[in-house]
PDB file of C-alpha atoms and ligand atoms in Angstrom:
ATOM      1  CA  MET A   1     -43.006  32.710 -18.543  1.00 96.00           C
ATOM      2  CA  LEU A   2     -41.223  29.855 -16.849  1.00 98.00           C
ATOM      3  CA  VAL A   3     -42.337  28.133 -13.669  1.00 98.00           C
ATOM      4  CA  ALA A   4     -39.922  25.761 -11.919  1.00 98.00           C
ATOM      5  CA  CYS A   5     -41.647  23.064  -9.858  1.00 98.00           C
ATOM      6  CA  VAL A   6     -39.465  21.229  -7.340  1.00 98.00           C
ATOM      7  CA  SER A   7     -40.304  17.931  -5.640  1.00 98.00           C
ATOM      8  CA  GLY A   8     -38.404  17.456  -2.387  1.00 98.00           C
ATOM      9  CA  SER A   9     -39.237  13.769  -2.019  1.00 98.00           C
ATOM     10  CA  PRO A  10     -36.608  11.038  -2.347  1.00 98.00           C
ATOM     11  CA  ARG A  11     -39.411   8.713  -3.549  1.00 98.00           C
ATOM     12  CA  LYS A  12     -40.075   8.362  -7.252  1.00 98.00           C
ATOM     13  CA  GLY A  13     -43.725   8.560  -8.301  1.00 98.00           C
ATOM     14  CA  GLU A  14     -45.041   9.368  -4.844  1.00 98.00           C
ATOM     15  CA  ASN A  15     -47.200  12.274  -3.683  1.00 98.00           C
ATOM     16  CA  SER A  16     -44.746  15.159  -4.096  1.00 98.00           C
ATOM     17  CA  GLU A  17     -43.816  14.066  -7.614  1.00 98.00           C
ATOM     18  CA  ARG A  18     -47.469  13.544  -8.550  1.00 98.00           C
ATOM     19  CA  ILE A  19     -48.294  17.023  -7.244  1.00 98.00           C
ATOM     20  CA  VAL A  20     -45.434  18.452  -9.312  1.00 98.00           C
ATOM     21  CA  GLU A  21     -46.832  16.598 -12.328  1.00 98.00           C
ATOM     22  CA  LYS A  22     -50.264  18.097 -11.660  1.00 98.00           C
ATOM     23  CA  ALA A  23     -48.669  21.545 -11.387  1.00 98.00           C
ATOM     24  CA  ARG A  24     -46.800  20.978 -14.661  1.00 98.00           C
ATOM     25  CA  GLY A  25     -50.106  20.141 -16.400  1.00 98.00           C
ATOM     26  CA  PHE A  26     -51.790  23.179 -14.864  1.00 98.00           C
ATOM     27  CA  PHE A  27     -49.091  25.673 -15.830  1.00 98.00           C
ATOM     28  CA  THR A  28     -48.635  24.217 -19.305  1.00 98.00           C
ATOM     29  CA  GLU A  29     -52.391  24.370 -19.994  1.00 98.00           C
ATOM     30  CA  ASN A  30     -52.321  28.004 -18.916  1.00 98.00           C
ATOM     31  CA  GLY A  31     -49.603  28.941 -21.389  1.00 97.00           C
ATOM     32  CA  PHE A  32     -46.541  28.819 -19.143  1.00 98.00           C
ATOM     33  CA  THR A  33     -43.367  26.839 -19.724  1.00 98.00           C
ATOM     34  CA  CYS A  34     -42.689  24.462 -16.852  1.00 98.00           C
ATOM     35  CA  GLU A  35     -39.452  22.843 -15.713  1.00 98.00           C
ATOM     36  CA  THR A  36     -39.710  20.089 -13.125  1.00 98.00           C
ATOM     37  CA  ILE A  37     -36.904  19.297 -10.705  1.00 98.00           C
ATOM     38  CA  LEU A  38     -37.273  15.941  -8.962  1.00 98.00           C
ATOM     39  CA  LEU A  39     -34.839  15.547  -6.094  1.00 98.00           C
ATOM     40  CA  SER A  40     -35.373  11.764  -6.179  1.00 98.00           C
ATOM     41  CA  GLY A  41     -33.174  11.860  -9.252  1.00 88.00           C
ATOM     42  CA  THR A  42     -30.374  13.926  -7.723  1.00 93.00           C
ATOM     43  CA  THR A  43     -27.641  13.474  -5.151  1.00 92.00           C
ATOM     44  CA  ILE A  44     -27.440  16.977  -3.737  1.00 97.00           C
ATOM     45  CA  THR A  45     -25.409  16.844  -0.533  1.00 96.00           C
ATOM     46  CA  PRO A  46     -25.431  19.260   2.443  1.00 98.00           C
ATOM     47  CA  CYS A  47     -23.689  22.639   2.157  1.00 98.00           C
ATOM     48  CA  ILE A  48     -20.335  22.572   3.972  1.00 98.00           C
ATOM     49  CA  ASN A  49     -19.945  26.366   4.240  1.00 98.00           C
ATOM     50  CA  CYS A  50     -16.688  26.330   2.245  1.00 98.00           C
ATOM     51  CA  ASN A  51     -17.461  29.865   1.008  1.00 98.00           C
ATOM     52  CA  TYR A  52     -16.316  29.053  -2.534  1.00 98.00           C
ATOM     53  CA  CYS A  53     -19.569  30.689  -3.692  1.00 98.00           C
ATOM     54  CA  LYS A  54     -18.730  33.962  -1.957  1.00 97.00           C
ATOM     55  CA  THR A  55     -16.434  34.954  -4.804  1.00 97.00           C
ATOM     56  CA  LYS A  56     -17.212  32.434  -7.558  1.00 96.00           C
ATOM     57  CA  HIS A  57     -21.035  32.590  -7.334  1.00 95.00           C
ATOM     58  CA  ARG A  58     -21.263  28.841  -8.058  1.00 97.00           C
ATOM     59  CA  CYS A  59     -21.131  25.848  -5.758  1.00 97.00           C
ATOM     60  CA  GLY A  60     -17.609  24.466  -5.739  1.00 97.00           C
ATOM     61  CA  GLN A  61     -18.753  21.080  -4.461  1.00 96.00           C
ATOM     62  CA  ASP A  62     -21.828  20.171  -6.422  1.00 95.00           C
ATOM     63  CA  GLU A  63     -22.433  20.437 -10.181  1.00 96.00           C
ATOM     64  CA  GLU A  64     -25.922  18.980  -9.711  1.00 97.00           C
ATOM     65  CA  ALA A  65     -26.843  21.933  -7.488  1.00 97.00           C
ATOM     66  CA  ASN A  66     -25.386  24.333 -10.058  1.00 97.00           C
ATOM     67  CA  ARG A  67     -27.577  22.748 -12.723  1.00 97.00           C
ATOM     68  CA  VAL A  68     -30.690  23.218 -10.576  1.00 98.00           C
ATOM     69  CA  ASN A  69     -29.630  26.767  -9.673  1.00 98.00           C
ATOM     70  CA  ASP A  70     -29.407  27.641 -13.359  1.00 97.00           C
ATOM     71  CA  ILE A  71     -33.022  26.516 -13.787  1.00 98.00           C
ATOM     72  CA  LEU A  72     -34.204  28.416 -10.699  1.00 98.00           C
ATOM     73  CA  SER A  73     -32.492  31.630 -11.721  1.00 97.00           C
ATOM     74  CA  GLY A  74     -34.156  31.486 -15.149  1.00 97.00           C
ATOM     75  CA  ALA A  75     -37.647  30.961 -13.693  1.00 98.00           C
ATOM     76  CA  ASP A  76     -40.328  33.574 -13.088  1.00 98.00           C
ATOM     77  CA  GLY A  77     -42.114  31.444 -10.497  1.00 98.00           C
ATOM     78  CA  ILE A  78     -40.885  28.695  -8.173  1.00 98.00           C
ATOM     79  CA  LEU A  79     -43.148  26.085  -6.605  1.00 98.00           C
ATOM     80  CA  LEU A  80     -41.665  23.952  -3.830  1.00 99.00           C
ATOM     81  CA  VAL A  81     -43.444  20.694  -2.985  1.00 99.00           C
ATOM     82  CA  SER A  82     -42.155  18.839   0.054  1.00 98.00           C
ATOM     83  CA  PRO A  83     -42.955  15.787   2.135  1.00 98.00           C
ATOM     84  CA  VAL A  84     -43.438  16.591   5.829  1.00 98.00           C
ATOM     85  CA  TYR A  85     -40.550  15.085   7.803  1.00 98.00           C
ATOM     86  CA  PHE A  86     -40.813  15.584  11.563  1.00 98.00           C
ATOM     87  CA  GLY A  87     -42.961  18.663  11.131  1.00 98.00           C
ATOM     88  CA  GLY A  88     -40.737  20.325   8.542  1.00 98.00           C
ATOM     89  CA  ILE A  89     -39.447  19.954   5.003  1.00 98.00           C
ATOM     90  CA  SER A  90     -37.436  16.952   3.821  1.00 98.00           C
ATOM     91  CA  GLY A  91     -33.665  16.858   4.243  1.00 98.00           C
ATOM     92  CA  GLN A  92     -33.342  16.567   0.476  1.00 98.00           C
ATOM     93  CA  LEU A  93     -35.123  19.882  -0.046  1.00 98.00           C
ATOM     94  CA  LYS A  94     -33.102  21.541   2.724  1.00 98.00           C
ATOM     95  CA  CYS A  95     -29.874  20.434   1.013  1.00 98.00           C
ATOM     96  CA  LEU A  96     -31.020  22.092  -2.197  1.00 98.00           C
ATOM     97  CA  MET A  97     -32.140  25.258  -0.391  1.00 98.00           C
ATOM     98  CA  ASP A  98     -28.746  25.646   1.279  1.00 98.00           C
ATOM     99  CA  LYS A  99     -26.993  25.166  -2.029  1.00 98.00           C
ATOM    100  CA  THR A 100     -28.890  28.112  -3.515  1.00 98.00           C
ATOM    101  CA  LEU A 101     -26.666  30.436  -1.457  1.00 98.00           C
ATOM    102  CA  PRO A 102     -24.569  31.212  -4.579  1.00 98.00           C
ATOM    103  CA  LEU A 103     -27.694  32.732  -6.164  1.00 98.00           C
ATOM    104  CA  ARG A 104     -28.121  35.070  -3.207  1.00 98.00           C
ATOM    105  CA  ARG A 105     -24.458  36.007  -3.321  1.00 98.00           C
ATOM    106  CA  ASP A 106     -24.675  36.735  -7.035  1.00 97.00           C
ATOM    107  CA  GLY A 107     -26.852  39.849  -6.728  1.00 96.00           C
ATOM    108  CA  MET A 108     -29.963  38.179  -5.287  1.00 97.00           C
ATOM    109  CA  ARG A 109     -30.814  36.248  -8.435  1.00 97.00           C
ATOM    110  CA  LEU A 110     -34.150  34.976  -7.078  1.00 97.00           C
ATOM    111  CA  LYS A 111     -35.326  38.412  -5.963  1.00 97.00           C
ATOM    112  CA  GLY A 112     -38.809  39.350  -7.147  1.00 95.00           C
ATOM    113  CA  LYS A 113     -39.708  35.856  -8.318  1.00 97.00           C
ATOM    114  CA  ILE A 114     -43.079  34.538  -7.249  1.00 98.00           C
ATOM    115  CA  GLY A 115     -43.043  31.534  -4.949  1.00 98.00           C
ATOM    116  CA  ALA A 116     -45.468  29.150  -3.305  1.00 98.00           C
ATOM    117  CA  ALA A 117     -45.250  25.924  -1.365  1.00 99.00           C
ATOM    118  CA  ILE A 118     -47.167  22.694  -0.898  1.00 99.00           C
ATOM    119  CA  ALA A 119     -46.494  20.080   1.791  1.00 99.00           C
ATOM    120  CA  VAL A 120     -47.752  16.500   2.038  1.00 98.00           C
ATOM    121  CA  GLY A 121     -47.768  14.343   5.150  1.00 98.00           C
ATOM    122  CA  ASN A 122     -49.353  11.130   6.381  1.00 98.00           C
ATOM    123  CA  SER A 123     -51.330  12.797   9.155  1.00 98.00           C
ATOM    124  CA  ARG A 124     -54.176  15.262   8.826  1.00 96.00           C
ATOM    125  CA  ASN A 125     -52.337  17.765  11.034  1.00 97.00           C
ATOM    126  CA  GLY A 126     -48.806  16.430  10.684  1.00 98.00           C
ATOM    127  CA  GLY A 127     -46.974  19.728  10.298  1.00 98.00           C
ATOM    128  CA  GLN A 128     -47.846  20.631   6.720  1.00 98.00           C
ATOM    129  CA  GLU A 129     -48.182  24.318   7.578  1.00 98.00           C
ATOM    130  CA  LEU A 130     -44.822  24.259   9.366  1.00 98.00           C
ATOM    131  CA  ALA A 131     -43.168  22.694   6.320  1.00 98.00           C
ATOM    132  CA  VAL A 132     -44.771  25.360   4.126  1.00 98.00           C
ATOM    133  CA  LYS A 133     -43.333  27.998   6.481  1.00 98.00           C
ATOM    134  CA  ASP A 134     -39.852  26.463   6.074  1.00 98.00           C
ATOM    135  CA  ALA A 135     -40.236  26.944   2.340  1.00 98.00           C
ATOM    136  CA  HIS A 136     -41.520  30.492   2.843  1.00 98.00           C
ATOM    137  CA  ALA A 137     -38.486  31.370   4.995  1.00 98.00           C
ATOM    138  CA  TRP A 138     -36.185  30.312   2.151  1.00 98.00           C
ATOM    139  CA  MET A 139     -38.214  32.402  -0.313  1.00 98.00           C
ATOM    140  CA  LEU A 140     -38.221  35.489   1.907  1.00 98.00           C
ATOM    141  CA  ILE A 141     -34.461  35.274   2.466  1.00 98.00           C
ATOM    142  CA  HIS A 142     -34.062  35.238  -1.314  1.00 98.00           C
ATOM    143  CA  GLY A 143     -36.305  38.338  -1.620  1.00 98.00           C
ATOM    144  CA  MET A 144     -39.054  36.417  -3.380  1.00 97.00           C
ATOM    145  CA  VAL A 145     -42.752  37.305  -3.301  1.00 97.00           C
ATOM    146  CA  ILE A 146     -44.932  34.634  -1.704  1.00 98.00           C
ATOM    147  CA  VAL A 147     -48.477  33.574  -2.427  1.00 98.00           C
ATOM    148  CA  GLY A 148     -50.589  31.166  -0.397  1.00 98.00           C
ATOM    149  CA  ASP A 149     -53.693  29.366  -1.607  1.00 98.00           C
ATOM    150  CA  ASN A 150     -55.890  32.500  -1.714  1.00 94.00           C
ATOM    151  CA  SER A 151     -57.108  31.582   1.743  1.00 95.00           C
ATOM    152  CA  HIS A 152     -54.277  30.400   3.984  1.00 97.00           C
ATOM    153  CA  PHE A 153     -50.611  29.460   3.683  1.00 98.00           C
ATOM    154  CA  GLY A 154     -50.486  27.252   0.603  1.00 98.00           C
ATOM    155  CA  GLY A 155     -50.998  23.595  -0.188  1.00 98.00           C
ATOM    156  CA  THR A 156     -51.455  21.305   2.807  1.00 98.00           C
ATOM    157  CA  VAL A 157     -52.362  17.750   1.867  1.00 98.00           C
ATOM    158  CA  ARG A 158     -52.507  14.268   3.224  1.00 98.00           C
ATOM    159  CA  ASN A 159     -51.127  11.106   1.590  1.00 98.00           C
ATOM    160  CA  PRO A 160     -52.581   9.959  -0.823  1.00 98.00           C
ATOM    161  CA  PHE A 161     -53.203  13.500  -2.016  1.00 97.00           C
ATOM    162  CA  GLU A 162     -55.683  12.467  -4.739  1.00 98.00           C
ATOM    163  CA  GLU A 163     -58.089  11.274  -2.009  1.00 98.00           C
ATOM    164  CA  ASP A 164     -57.781  14.385   0.143  1.00 98.00           C
ATOM    165  CA  GLY A 165     -60.653  16.589  -1.039  1.00 98.00           C
ATOM    166  CA  PRO A 166     -60.140  19.630   1.223  1.00 98.00           C
ATOM    167  CA  GLY A 167     -56.343  19.341   0.899  1.00 98.00           C
ATOM    168  CA  GLY A 168     -56.695  19.127  -2.877  1.00 98.00           C
ATOM    169  CA  GLU A 169     -58.542  22.449  -2.817  1.00 98.00           C
ATOM    170  CA  THR A 170     -55.499  24.071  -1.172  1.00 98.00           C
ATOM    171  CA  VAL A 171     -53.299  22.675  -3.961  1.00 98.00           C
ATOM    172  CA  LYS A 172     -55.637  24.080  -6.619  1.00 98.00           C
ATOM    173  CA  GLY A 173     -55.814  27.412  -4.769  1.00 98.00           C
ATOM    174  CA  THR A 174     -52.018  27.611  -4.591  1.00 98.00           C
ATOM    175  CA  LEU A 175     -51.592  26.967  -8.315  1.00 98.00           C
ATOM    176  CA  GLU A 176     -54.310  29.519  -9.138  1.00 98.00           C
ATOM    177  CA  ALA A 177     -52.725  32.114  -6.846  1.00 98.00           C
ATOM    178  CA  MET A 178     -49.328  31.655  -8.511  1.00 98.00           C
ATOM    179  CA  LYS A 179     -50.851  31.852 -11.959  1.00 98.00           C
ATOM    180  CA  SER A 180     -52.802  35.044 -11.310  1.00 97.00           C
ATOM    181  CA  LEU A 181     -49.895  36.905  -9.715  1.00 97.00           C
ATOM    182  CA  LEU A 182     -47.483  35.764 -12.437  1.00 97.00           C
ATOM    183  CA  LEU A 183     -49.887  37.093 -15.069  1.00 96.00           C
ATOM    184  CA  ARG A 184     -50.238  40.400 -13.219  1.00 94.00           C
ATOM    185  CA  VAL A 185     -46.523  40.923 -12.576  1.00 92.00           C
ATOM    186  CA  GLY A 186     -45.124  39.527 -15.816  1.00 87.00           C
ATOM    187  CA  PRO A 187     -41.651  38.121 -16.425  1.00 86.00           C
ATOM    188  CA  SER A 188     -39.284  38.611 -13.497  1.00 71.00           C
ATOM    189  CA  GLY A 189     -36.626  39.743 -15.942  1.00 53.00           C
ATOM    190  CA  LYS A 190     -38.374  43.118 -15.732  1.00 53.00           C
ATOM    191  CA  VAL A 191     -37.762  43.360 -11.977  1.00 51.00           C
ATOM    192  CA  THR A 192     -34.723  45.432 -11.119  1.00 52.00           C
ATOM    193  CA  ARG A 193     -32.319  43.428  -8.981  1.00 51.00           C
ATOM    194  CA  ASP A 194     -29.671  44.798  -6.632  1.00 52.00           C
ATOM    195  CA  GLU A 195     -26.244  44.096  -8.040  1.00 47.00           C
TER     196      GLU A 195
HETATM  197  C1  FMN B   1     -38.418  10.646   8.369  1.00 96.12           C
HETATM  198  C2  FMN B   1     -39.892  10.852   8.142  1.00 96.12           C
HETATM  199  C3  FMN B   1     -40.582  11.719   8.944  1.00 96.12           C
HETATM  200  C4  FMN B   1     -41.946  11.954   8.735  1.00 96.12           C
HETATM  201  N1  FMN B   1     -42.584  12.862   9.517  1.00 96.12           N
HETATM  202  C5  FMN B   1     -43.888  13.146   9.270  1.00 96.12           C
HETATM  203  C6  FMN B   1     -44.544  14.160  10.023  1.00 96.12           C
HETATM  204  O1  FMN B   1     -43.971  14.816  10.890  1.00 96.12           O
HETATM  205  N2  FMN B   1     -45.844  14.414   9.737  1.00 96.12           N
HETATM  206  C7  FMN B   1     -46.540  13.708   8.785  1.00 96.12           C
HETATM  207  O2  FMN B   1     -47.715  13.988   8.579  1.00 96.12           O
HETATM  208  N3  FMN B   1     -45.923  12.739   8.046  1.00 96.12           N
HETATM  209  C8  FMN B   1     -44.623  12.457   8.265  1.00 96.12           C
HETATM  210  N4  FMN B   1     -43.972  11.512   7.502  1.00 96.12           N
HETATM  211  C9  FMN B   1     -44.716  10.847   6.411  1.00 96.12           C
HETATM  212  C10 FMN B   1     -44.469  11.520   5.045  1.00 96.12           C
HETATM  213  O3  FMN B   1     -44.680  12.910   5.118  1.00 96.12           O
HETATM  214  C11 FMN B   1     -45.405  10.928   3.999  1.00 96.12           C
HETATM  215  O4  FMN B   1     -45.045   9.564   3.773  1.00 96.12           O
HETATM  216  C12 FMN B   1     -45.425  11.683   2.693  1.00 96.12           C
HETATM  217  O5  FMN B   1     -46.388  11.132   1.840  1.00 96.12           O
HETATM  218  C13 FMN B   1     -44.050  11.650   2.019  1.00 96.12           C
HETATM  219  O6  FMN B   1     -44.082  12.378   0.817  1.00 96.12           O
HETATM  220  P1  FMN B   1     -43.944  11.618  -0.596  1.00 96.12           P
HETATM  221  O7  FMN B   1     -45.148  10.708  -0.662  1.00 96.12           O
HETATM  222  O8  FMN B   1     -43.976  12.686  -1.612  1.00 96.12           O
HETATM  223  O9  FMN B   1     -42.641  10.870  -0.570  1.00 96.12           O
HETATM  224  C14 FMN B   1     -42.635  11.247   7.708  1.00 96.12           C
HETATM  225  C15 FMN B   1     -41.914  10.342   6.906  1.00 96.12           C
HETATM  226  C16 FMN B   1     -40.562  10.149   7.113  1.00 96.12           C
HETATM  227  C17 FMN B   1     -39.798   9.205   6.216  1.00 96.12           C
END
């Protein structure tokens, strides 16, 4: 089974990317295939509501977004990792989320996939849970199934995440929760999608 792990940070090698790397190690060790998507390496721009995707089911503006969408639609699980920006997700991640509209318009291609989210901020209570809820809203609107960290909403950590003991536990819990539900549900190819 394939898990796609997305970092929503524009910064190379910083917390979100290191968390994605940790997730990649975790899923690989547990027998999954893992694709990482680092938005620091992309130039995905905001959706302009041109409605090209309404009939074509691809973004007419952004081949980079189409490339990422192909990965997401082939995944069984999707992990979103975002920096907290003003109590929400990063603009980079929001740009990607909006450009997944073609997947929704193409028979709900993300429906039934298992999703989870992790947010990292500078402050102890800087809005991590709110950023996680932003990610959850995107997942719910795609018809995905959400897991938290087997206790609360998902991963909520403070920069630098390696030094945040309690936050690190929420990251571990989130990865474990994704793993166990993926193993119970099996490949999302078996889920019947609305056409
Ligand atoms: C525009 C902006 C807004 C931010 N807002 C918040 C915030 O509301 N709460 C918080 O805890 N940290 C905030 N931060 C700090 C980042 O969340 C923090 O640097 C985090 O580590 C960034 O993720 P990264 O290390 O993966 O790039 C903000 C940073 C920027 C650039």
